[in-house]
Amino acid sequence: MDRRRFIILGSAGSVAVLTGCGGGGGAAMPPTGTAPPPASPPVANPPPATPVSPLTAGQPLTDLARLPNTSASPGVFDAALVAQRASKSMLPGTSTEFWTYNSLVPGPLIDVFEGDTVRIRLENRLSQQTTVHWHGLPVPPDQDGNPMDPVAPGASRLYEFTLPVGSAGTYWYHPHPHELTAEQVFRGMAGLFIVRPRTDPVPAAIEEKLLVISDLRLAADGTIPSNTAMDWQNGREGNYVLVNGQNQPVLTINPGQSQRWRILNATNARYLRLALTGHTMTLIGTDGGLLRTPVPGLDEILLAPAERVDVIVTANLSSRASAVLQALPYDRGSMGMMGFSTSTIPLLTLNYTSAATAAVALPGALNSIADLGVPTKTRRLVFSSGMGMGGMGMGGMMSFLIDGRSFDPTRIDLTSRVNEVEQWTIENRSSMDHPFHLHGTQFQVVSRTHGGVATAEPYLAWRDTVNVPAFETVVFKVVQRQPGKRMYHCHILEHEDQGMMGVLEVVA
Ligand code: C2O
Ligand code: CU
Ligand code: CU
């Protein structure tokens, strides 16, 4: 655990609250699970009177701190996660209180192998309930941190699961408590979870870099403000986009060198249209693992909230300039009042060294993805939103619905059979994009509409999250392998907290 960067408030077991912390500090949060909505009646925050001074930029990219394995047995990963507050100085002369896993922002890297048994004890030192959800991993439903299984403040629980062979991929973990997920994530709780194959088809000579992209909104006094009514509608975007918790860090590369970048969009709501100036990218993997073959020559990659990609970046040999990884403007629609992401945001600088390195060739075949086959059941889900439809959102104005309903943890919305191949059509009848996410398994996108015209997906890929643009439709095939209850929802976390979520019961 890297604690150098933090001043830890309070000793083990206590919950420290910073004085001078704004309304979002959390001291007044409801303590338990059947809590009222997390925001007091929201009032749009006025813009800060004085501009926020910039965060330090240009530091070397730090590697993610690793969650230590305390097990001596091969094939067993034993570890502890502590949900607790921790403070760090972000703006000069101020202190910012985060909610963290193990006092780290982002949370520690969990790095395991296929076949491993993972046992992680969560200790909740927050003043409200939480859970740990293992986003994208095929874990049993009762180990998946569903909102129906909260860990009370002061309590702890063990999560235990075995990762099957074939599950290698780039996953993440984050809290999933009923109505409190958005706030716990935007205050700092999220981490990367890598599952490696015993033999990786990507040559080890290709250096791997892990990039966790998160959003941070800081007030001028260094506090992290609560969501505004607008945030509850459109999803919160911060005023900084961080990579591994750093503002515009620097990564170095040798001319000609290839690097493997695993990138996670851990933001609540920001769409990352990633581009690297002067370079193309080669896509080799998505959420749930490697593609069959590399997809080279990409000028940009759209990474919706919760999505991950595995890409190869190769430095030029001829022009030895530095490059910038950017998030280009993307219009994700809105609930009618403001647009989003209208500017290009620099995320990371790639600096060339002078020593050239020979590029390492990628194998032509990376992974054997079998097509899930002919579906024997089809279903259609409809995203909608509007004023006063089926209940009020936490913003007090708008509701966010799936099939016309708002989430009810006691209701079963859909039923599937174990091992049955299904085809799901997700139709978005609202004026903004929503990233659809399903727990417990990976799916294969079959087609997507653009301007209402369907296009077949060009390659097979394992995904657990897919963007459904405003007024468009996405079709995928999916099989659930384990019985129990699974969540499906929009991964704009403000929408999820406001009920854009349902329960799928998988029966044997
Ligand atoms: Cu990443 Cu249901 O969550
Ligand atoms: Cu998930
Ligand atoms: Cu949404």
PDB file of N, CA and C and ligand atoms in Angstrom, residues 400 432-435 490-492 495 500, ligand 3:
ATOM      1  N   PHE A 400     -35.496   8.001 -14.775  1.00  0.00           N
ATOM      2  CA  PHE A 400     -34.689   7.210 -15.706  1.00  0.00           C
ATOM      3  C   PHE A 400     -35.143   5.766 -15.568  1.00  0.00           C
ATOM      4  N   MET A 432     -30.458  11.042 -24.597  1.00  0.00           N
ATOM      5  CA  MET A 432     -29.039  10.959 -24.279  1.00  0.00           C
ATOM      6  C   MET A 432     -28.567   9.522 -24.322  1.00  0.00           C
ATOM      7  N   ASP A 433     -27.257   9.348 -24.498  1.00  0.00           N
ATOM      8  CA  ASP A 433     -26.674   8.012 -24.523  1.00  0.00           C
ATOM      9  C   ASP A 433     -26.755   7.382 -23.127  1.00  0.00           C
ATOM     10  N   HIS A 434     -26.916   6.063 -23.088  1.00  0.00           N
ATOM     11  CA  HIS A 434     -26.833   5.332 -21.820  1.00  0.00           C
ATOM     12  C   HIS A 434     -25.962   4.094 -22.028  1.00  0.00           C
ATOM     13  N   PRO A 435     -24.913   3.898 -21.226  1.00  0.00           N
ATOM     14  CA  PRO A 435     -24.123   2.665 -21.329  1.00  0.00           C
ATOM     15  C   PRO A 435     -24.825   1.525 -20.588  1.00  0.00           C
ATOM     16  N   CYS A 490     -28.066   1.039 -16.433  1.00  0.00           N
ATOM     17  CA  CYS A 490     -27.275   2.079 -17.083  1.00  0.00           C
ATOM     18  C   CYS A 490     -26.075   2.344 -16.198  1.00  0.00           C
ATOM     19  N   HIS A 491     -24.871   2.456 -16.799  1.00  0.00           N
ATOM     20  CA  HIS A 491     -23.677   2.684 -15.980  1.00  0.00           C
ATOM     21  C   HIS A 491     -23.314   4.159 -15.851  1.00  0.00           C
ATOM     22  N   ILE A 492     -24.215   5.065 -16.232  1.00  0.00           N
ATOM     23  CA  ILE A 492     -24.092   6.421 -15.702  1.00  0.00           C
ATOM     24  C   ILE A 492     -24.608   6.282 -14.279  1.00  0.00           C
ATOM     25  N   HIS A 495     -27.794   7.706 -12.955  1.00  0.00           N
ATOM     26  CA  HIS A 495     -29.010   7.086 -13.491  1.00  0.00           C
ATOM     27  C   HIS A 495     -29.296   5.769 -12.788  1.00  0.00           C
ATOM     28  N   MET A 500     -32.483   3.355 -12.842  1.00  0.00           N
ATOM     29  CA  MET A 500     -32.356   2.827 -14.201  1.00  0.00           C
ATOM     30  C   MET A 500     -31.635   1.482 -14.129  1.00  0.00           C
TER      31      MET A 500
HETATM   32 CU    CU B   3     -28.183   6.501 -18.266  1.00  0.00          CU
END
